[in-house]
C-alpha cells in the first residue's frame, strides 16, 4: 500500500487491477529478451531459533538469475540449490494454492510463489519470515497456534445429519447458488497466515483468533447447511474474540485469495449485534435413496454371490 | 463420536462463559453495544455543551459567574452529568480494550477490568461532586 | 480460557510415540482415512496423521477439475456407463471389480462431502453441479468452481477438527517402515522442527503419500510430491505396481508446468495449432478435445512433430488452448482459478487470448501394490490414494477419477484399519531396535554425514531432465535404455551428502532423502517401460505401436533387491464384465 | 486431554509465542498497509488523547468548587497560547474521532461494506472500498475545518 513511502513495491489496493496491465507490458517488453538474463540480489533473513532461542538474526545476500516469470520462490530455491543449501524455507505447490510460502517480501506479507520478481521494481529483494508467528528457522515459522485458533472457532458443519454412516443412503442437500455465494468467498482461504501476520491486534493479543479463524467462523455461520448458529456466536463473543477486530483492514489488503476476511468479520458482527436481516434457511434435504436402482442391483448381485 | 465431541464443545463453552462472567458479568457484545451507544450519546450532549459555550463570546463564557450560572441551571447540570457518565464509560472502556490487547495474563486482565471500573466510578464521582457543589453555590 | 480445544503444538519429545493407527500422508486419501477410522473406532482409537508438510499443504489442494460420480441417474446417467468408461479409459488394464467398487461407492461419498460442508457448485435448482470431462459419456465430473481438490481438502480437514482422537503431526518426515514377522509395526520419522529421530509404534498403518510426479521436471505436481512414501514401502519389500504408466496431461502452462484443468476443455475450450485449426478432429473425431488424456497428449505431440506447434519464449514447443469464445461470465464463474493462473504465471488473460500449453507429467497410475480393499502384502498395512495402485486406473486414468479414488479408498482403508486395530487393542507392540538402528545408519551415516563432491540438487536436475527427455509421451527402446543408463550413472556418483549440518528444520537433509527415493523410483519406471513391449494407455512405444493383449494384458510388479536391479514380475488382471476391445474415441 | 491441561499448555507457550509478535510496532505501523490501518491508528491515538484531555478537563473544572480565585488561577494556567493550541488539537481530535467513530459503528455492524460474492481476479476486497476511504477523508476534512473554526473562536476572542 503506497501512502507515504515512495517505494513502488508496496501494494496498492486500488491499483491491483493494474496488475494485469503490468503483466502484459512486462510480457511485451521482455518477450525477446528472455535469453539475456538479468540478475538480482536476494536478501534472506537467517535465524535458527529452535537450536538457540536467543539467536541473533542476520541477513545473507545472494545473487540470483531472473527471467520474466521467475517468482521469489524460484529465486529462493535457486539460491538454496546452488549457493547455500541450508536456507530454511517452506514450500509445496508453487501455484498459490497450498499456503506454505507466506513470507514478508520487501516489507509486505505475500506468497513467495505468487510474487514475480519482475513485479517488484527493486533490485534487492528482502525476504523475512512472517511476523506474529514464532520463528523456527530462517523463513520458516511456527503455525501451530494459528491452526489452534482455526480449530477453536469450530470450523465444521454442525448438524444432526452431518454424518451419513449408512453407505446406502444417498441424501443430497439442495442449496441455491445464491446461498452458496454467501460463503463461497470465505471458503477459499488457503490458511497462508498472511492476514494473521498483518493484523495489528494479532501483533499483541495472543488470544485473538485472528482474521483467518474469524472469517472461517463466518463461513460456517453463513452456510445454510449448518444448524448450530447460536453456539457459534457464543464462542467468539468473548473478551478476546471478534470484538478485538477494529477493522484495520490489513487482513483484506494482504490476502492473496480475495477472501476478504475483514468483510466476514464485520458481517458476523452484524449477526452478533442482532441487526442483520439476512436470515438463514437450512438447506433442504432431498432423499434419493428410494429411486436408486443400482443399489438394489448391487444387493441382488451380492445375494447371487452368496449362493 | 461427533455428537459427543460437539457436546464436549458445548460444555467447554459453558465453562468459558462462566469464567468470563466471574469478571465482568456482561458479554463482550453487550459491552461493545454500550460502547457504541455511549459514543453516539456523547456526540449529542457534547454538541449541546459546545453550542452553549458559543452563544456568547468565548472569553465571557469562561467567567466564573457565567459558569456557575450555567451550573445552577438544573437542565444544564444534568447535561453535564450525562456527558460525564457517557464519556467516562466510553473512554475507559476504550482504554480497557487497548490494555486487554496488550498482555494476556489472567492477573493483567483482572487488573485491567478492576482498574477501569474503579477509574470510571472515580471520575464520575469526582465530576459529580463538582457539579453538585457548583449547583449549590450561592452567588454573593 | 478462550481456546480450550486440544492443541497439537509442542508434542512431547519422546523416543517413541504410539497410536492405534498411523496414517502417513495427509492428502485427500489420508484425511478421509483419518475421519473414517475416527468415526468407526469412536473414542476407543487414537489416530496419528503424519505428514512431511503441514496438513493443508498437501499436493491434493492443487486438484482442479472435478470428482467423477454418477449423481443424475434420473437424468440419464448410469453406473454401468461410468464403470465401462473407466475400464475403457484404462485400456482394459484396470481390475474390473475394483473399478466397479469405485463407481458404486463414490456417489455416497460425494453426498457425504456435501453434508460436511463442501461448497460444490450448484445448478439453479439447487442440486450439485456436474461438468463434462475427458473420456466420459455423460457429464459427471462433480465440480466446485475449478478448485475441487482444494475444497475437498478443506472440508475434510475441517471435519477432522471435530474429532479429539485425530492427532496431527505436521512436518514429520517418515523414513522407513518397521515390521516384524510380516506384520506392520510402525515407522521411523524425523520431526523436522527440531530434527529428532523418533520411533513410532502402531499395529496398523495406512500409506497415503501421494504421487511421485516430481521425478519429471515438467510436471504439474507440487514440489512435495516425491516418491519417498512409495519408496519406503518398496524398501520394506512391498511391490511397486505398474509404475511405467505415467499420465501426461495435455494442458500444462509454460514454463512452470502448472495445470490448466481438463475442465477448461470440458467447458468447451479448443486446442489449436499454429494454423489456427482444431486439430483434434483428425485424431478423435467423436470426442474431440474430450478424448482421454493419453489420446490428446499423443495427438499434440504428433502435431508438434509435424511442425504445427508454436515456440514459447522459454524454448519449449507448444500448442494453444483457446477459451476466448466461452466469454467473460462463464470463465469467471467456472474457471476462475485458471484465469488467475494464466494471468499470474503466464501473463495471459484467458478471456482475451489463447494460452500456450504442452503435455505435462500429471499422474502416476502405478504405486504400491494392493488388493481391492487397499490392503498391501504386509499385514496391518494399507495404502490408499495415488500412492497405492489398486488398479482402478489401469494404464490410463480418466480425469476426475483420482480424487474419487482417494476418497473411496481413504474411507475403505480407514474403516478396515480401525477394525483391525480394535481387534488388537491392548496388545503391546515390541519392536527390536535393530531395524531402527539400521535405519539410523542408513540415513544419518549414509546421508546426513555422508561425503560427496556432486551437488545433490544437480543430480536431481539431471534426473528429472532425463525423465522428461527419455520417458515422455512417446517412448522407444533406445531412449528408455539410454535413460536407464543415465539414471544408473547418477546413482553411482558420490552425491549423498548434506551441507546443512544443523538438526532443526533441515530441508536440505529431507531433499537428499527424497532424491535418493526418486532415483530408485525412476529406475523402476524405466525398467517397467522397457519391459512392456507394447503400447497401452499412457505407455506409448513408437517401436511397438500396438496393444498386445496376448502377452501384456497383465500388471508389472517390481520388487526391491537391495541396490541391485529391481526384480520384475507379472500379476494378472481381474476381469468380471468386459472383454478387451479396440479403444476408439 | 482435558481442557484444563490444554489451557495450561497455552499459558506455558505464551512466552515462546511472543518471540516474533510485532507488538506495539504493529499498532503504530500505518505505512505499510491500507488507509483502514491509518484510520485504526488515528482512532486509537485520538481516543487516548481525548481520554487524557477528558480527565484533565474534569480536574480543571473541579477548581470551580474552590471559589472564583482558584478558578481564575486555573484559567491563568490553561488559557494561554499553548493551552489554546492544545484545545485546537482537542477539537481536531474529537471531530476526527467522532466522525470516524460513526463510520466505524456502521462498518463494524456490517453496513456499507458490500456483500460477499464470487471473488474475481484481481481480487479487490469489497470491504476496504472507496466508501470507507471517503469516510475517512471526510473525517479528516471536517477535523481540519473544526480546527480552523476553533482557532478562529479561541484566538479572536482575546
Ligand atoms: C494439478 C493437478 C490437478 C489435478 N486435478 C485433478 C482433478 O481435477 N480430478 C481428479 O480426480 N484428480 C486430479 N488430480 C490428481 C489428484 O489430485 C491426486 O491424485 C490426489 O490428490 C492424490 O492425493 P493423495 O491423498 O493420494 O496424496 P497427496 O495429496 O499427494 O498427499 C501426499 C501426502 O503424503 C505426505 N508424504 C509424502 N511423503 C511423506 C513422507 N516420507 N513422510 C511423511 N509424509 C509424507 C505429504 O506430505 C502429503 O501430505 C490432479 C493432480 C494435479 C497434480
Ligand atoms: C463523541 C462521539 C464519539 C464516538 C461516536 C466515538 C466512537 C468510537 C468508536 C466507534 C470507537 C471504536 C471502537 C472499536 O474500534 O472497537 C471508539 C474508540 C474509542 N473512543 Fe470514542 N467515540 C466518541 C467520543 C470519544 C471521546 C470523547 C473519548 C474520550 C474520552 C473517546 C475515547 C475513545 C477511546 C479511548 C477509544 C478506544 C480506541 C480503540 O478501541 O481503538 N471517544 N470511539
Ligand atoms: S484469509 Fe487470506 S490471507 Fe488469511 S490465511 Fe486465508 S488466504 Fe491467507
Ligand atoms: S487486520 Fe485485524 S483488526 Fe480486523 S479487519 Fe483485519 S482482523
Ligand atoms: S508454495 Fe504453495 S502457496 Fe506458495
PDB file of C-alpha atoms in Angstrom, chain B residues 12 15 32 36 39-40 43 49 53-54 58-59 62-65 67-68 71 83-84 87-88 90-92 95 97-99 101-105 123 126-127 129-130 133-134 137, chain D residues 1 3 11 14 18 24 27 40 44 48 51 54-55 57-59 61-69 71-72 75 79 84 87 97-98 102 104-105 108-109 149 153-154 157-158:
ATOM      1  CA  UNK B  12     -16.417 -26.063  27.311  1.00  0.00           C
ATOM      2  CA  UNK B  15     -17.256 -23.039  31.243  1.00  0.00           C
ATOM      3  CA  UNK B  32     -19.460  -3.053  22.844  1.00  0.00           C
ATOM      4  CA  UNK B  36     -21.223   2.473  20.643  1.00  0.00           C
ATOM      5  CA  UNK B  39     -20.184   7.151  21.891  1.00  0.00           C
ATOM      6  CA  UNK B  40     -23.146   8.360  19.879  1.00  0.00           C
ATOM      7  CA  UNK B  43     -21.801  13.149  20.405  1.00  0.00           C
ATOM      8  CA  UNK B  49     -22.377  21.605  25.576  1.00  0.00           C
ATOM      9  CA  UNK B  53     -20.460  27.851  25.060  1.00  0.00           C
ATOM     10  CA  UNK B  54     -20.664  29.504  21.692  1.00  0.00           C
ATOM     11  CA  UNK B  58     -15.674  32.534  24.267  1.00  0.00           C
ATOM     12  CA  UNK B  59     -13.883  34.507  26.959  1.00  0.00           C
ATOM     13  CA  UNK B  62     -15.356  31.290  30.921  1.00  0.00           C
ATOM     14  CA  UNK B  63     -16.051  33.883  33.582  1.00  0.00           C
ATOM     15  CA  UNK B  64     -16.742  32.394  36.940  1.00  0.00           C
ATOM     16  CA  UNK B  65     -20.221  33.898  37.285  1.00  0.00           C
ATOM     17  CA  UNK B  67     -20.022  29.254  34.515  1.00  0.00           C
ATOM     18  CA  UNK B  68     -21.727  28.992  37.864  1.00  0.00           C
ATOM     19  CA  UNK B  71     -24.287  25.006  36.642  1.00  0.00           C
ATOM     20  CA  UNK B  83     -21.617  13.904  29.399  1.00  0.00           C
ATOM     21  CA  UNK B  84     -19.562  12.851  32.340  1.00  0.00           C
ATOM     22  CA  UNK B  87     -17.688   9.763  28.138  1.00  0.00           C
ATOM     23  CA  UNK B  88     -16.314   8.091  31.222  1.00  0.00           C
ATOM     24  CA  UNK B  90     -16.942   5.134  26.604  1.00  0.00           C
ATOM     25  CA  UNK B  91     -13.453   6.391  27.187  1.00  0.00           C
ATOM     26  CA  UNK B  92     -12.465   3.980  29.906  1.00  0.00           C
ATOM     27  CA  UNK B  95      -8.843   2.114  27.417  1.00  0.00           C
ATOM     28  CA  UNK B  97      -9.902  -2.599  25.079  1.00  0.00           C
ATOM     29  CA  UNK B  98      -6.460  -1.262  24.392  1.00  0.00           C
ATOM     30  CA  UNK B  99      -4.998  -2.620  27.586  1.00  0.00           C
ATOM     31  CA  UNK B 101      -4.887  -6.330  23.800  1.00  0.00           C
ATOM     32  CA  UNK B 102      -1.518  -5.608  25.314  1.00  0.00           C
ATOM     33  CA  UNK B 103      -0.954  -8.564  27.573  1.00  0.00           C
ATOM     34  CA  UNK B 104      -2.919 -11.699  28.211  1.00  0.00           C
ATOM     35  CA  UNK B 105      -2.128 -12.997  31.633  1.00  0.00           C
ATOM     36  CA  UNK B 123     -14.006  10.120  37.626  1.00  0.00           C
ATOM     37  CA  UNK B 126     -15.232  13.434  41.163  1.00  0.00           C
ATOM     38  CA  UNK B 127     -17.050  15.251  38.375  1.00  0.00           C
ATOM     39  CA  UNK B 129     -19.000  16.396  43.151  1.00  0.00           C
ATOM     40  CA  UNK B 130     -18.083  19.479  41.137  1.00  0.00           C
ATOM     41  CA  UNK B 133     -21.254  21.753  44.717  1.00  0.00           C
ATOM     42  CA  UNK B 134     -21.297  24.255  41.870  1.00  0.00           C
ATOM     43  CA  UNK B 137     -23.264  27.769  45.088  1.00  0.00           C
TER      44      UNK B 137
ATOM     45  CA  UNK D   1      -6.516 -34.115  27.028  1.00  0.00           C
ATOM     46  CA  UNK D   3      -9.454 -28.709  28.813  1.00  0.00           C
ATOM     47  CA  UNK D  11      -0.081 -20.330  29.064  1.00  0.00           C
ATOM     48  CA  UNK D  14       2.731 -17.764  25.675  1.00  0.00           C
ATOM     49  CA  UNK D  18       5.766 -13.690  21.847  1.00  0.00           C
ATOM     50  CA  UNK D  24       3.415  -2.154  19.555  1.00  0.00           C
ATOM     51  CA  UNK D  27      -0.037  -0.933  16.105  1.00  0.00           C
ATOM     52  CA  UNK D  40      -7.296   2.391  13.084  1.00  0.00           C
ATOM     53  CA  UNK D  44      -6.695   4.782  18.924  1.00  0.00           C
ATOM     54  CA  UNK D  48      -6.441   8.041  24.235  1.00  0.00           C
ATOM     55  CA  UNK D  51      -9.425  10.443  27.402  1.00  0.00           C
ATOM     56  CA  UNK D  54     -11.271  14.472  29.487  1.00  0.00           C
ATOM     57  CA  UNK D  55      -9.598  13.603  32.770  1.00  0.00           C
ATOM     58  CA  UNK D  57     -10.898  18.769  31.887  1.00  0.00           C
ATOM     59  CA  UNK D  58     -12.805  17.258  34.786  1.00  0.00           C
ATOM     60  CA  UNK D  59      -9.901  18.212  37.009  1.00  0.00           C
ATOM     61  CA  UNK D  61     -13.499  22.359  36.186  1.00  0.00           C
ATOM     62  CA  UNK D  62     -13.248  20.942  39.667  1.00  0.00           C
ATOM     63  CA  UNK D  63     -11.457  24.141  40.640  1.00  0.00           C
ATOM     64  CA  UNK D  64     -14.876  25.804  40.476  1.00  0.00           C
ATOM     65  CA  UNK D  65     -15.576  24.212  43.801  1.00  0.00           C
ATOM     66  CA  UNK D  66     -12.794  26.152  45.490  1.00  0.00           C
ATOM     67  CA  UNK D  67     -14.232  29.501  44.508  1.00  0.00           C
ATOM     68  CA  UNK D  68     -13.552  32.285  41.968  1.00  0.00           C
ATOM     69  CA  UNK D  69      -9.886  32.688  42.845  1.00  0.00           C
ATOM     70  CA  UNK D  71     -10.971  29.166  39.076  1.00  0.00           C
ATOM     71  CA  UNK D  72      -9.135  32.271  37.924  1.00  0.00           C
ATOM     72  CA  UNK D  75      -7.780  29.773  33.854  1.00  0.00           C
ATOM     73  CA  UNK D  79      -5.974  29.847  28.857  1.00  0.00           C
ATOM     74  CA  UNK D  84      -5.326  27.251  23.091  1.00  0.00           C
ATOM     75  CA  UNK D  87      -7.511  22.964  22.708  1.00  0.00           C
ATOM     76  CA  UNK D  97     -12.651  10.535  16.400  1.00  0.00           C
ATOM     77  CA  UNK D  98     -16.352  11.260  16.272  1.00  0.00           C
ATOM     78  CA  UNK D 102     -19.615   6.946  13.419  1.00  0.00           C
ATOM     79  CA  UNK D 104     -16.738   2.617  12.310  1.00  0.00           C
ATOM     80  CA  UNK D 105     -20.027   1.946  14.040  1.00  0.00           C
ATOM     81  CA  UNK D 108     -18.456  -2.790  12.437  1.00  0.00           C
ATOM     82  CA  UNK D 109     -22.079  -3.682  12.207  1.00  0.00           C
ATOM     83  CA  UNK D 149     -13.109  27.386  13.283  1.00  0.00           C
ATOM     84  CA  UNK D 153     -13.048  31.459  18.072  1.00  0.00           C
ATOM     85  CA  UNK D 154     -10.213  30.964  20.510  1.00  0.00           C
ATOM     86  CA  UNK D 157     -11.721  36.146  21.495  1.00  0.00           C
ATOM     87  CA  UNK D 158      -8.599  37.582  23.124  1.00  0.00           C
TER      88      UNK D 158
END
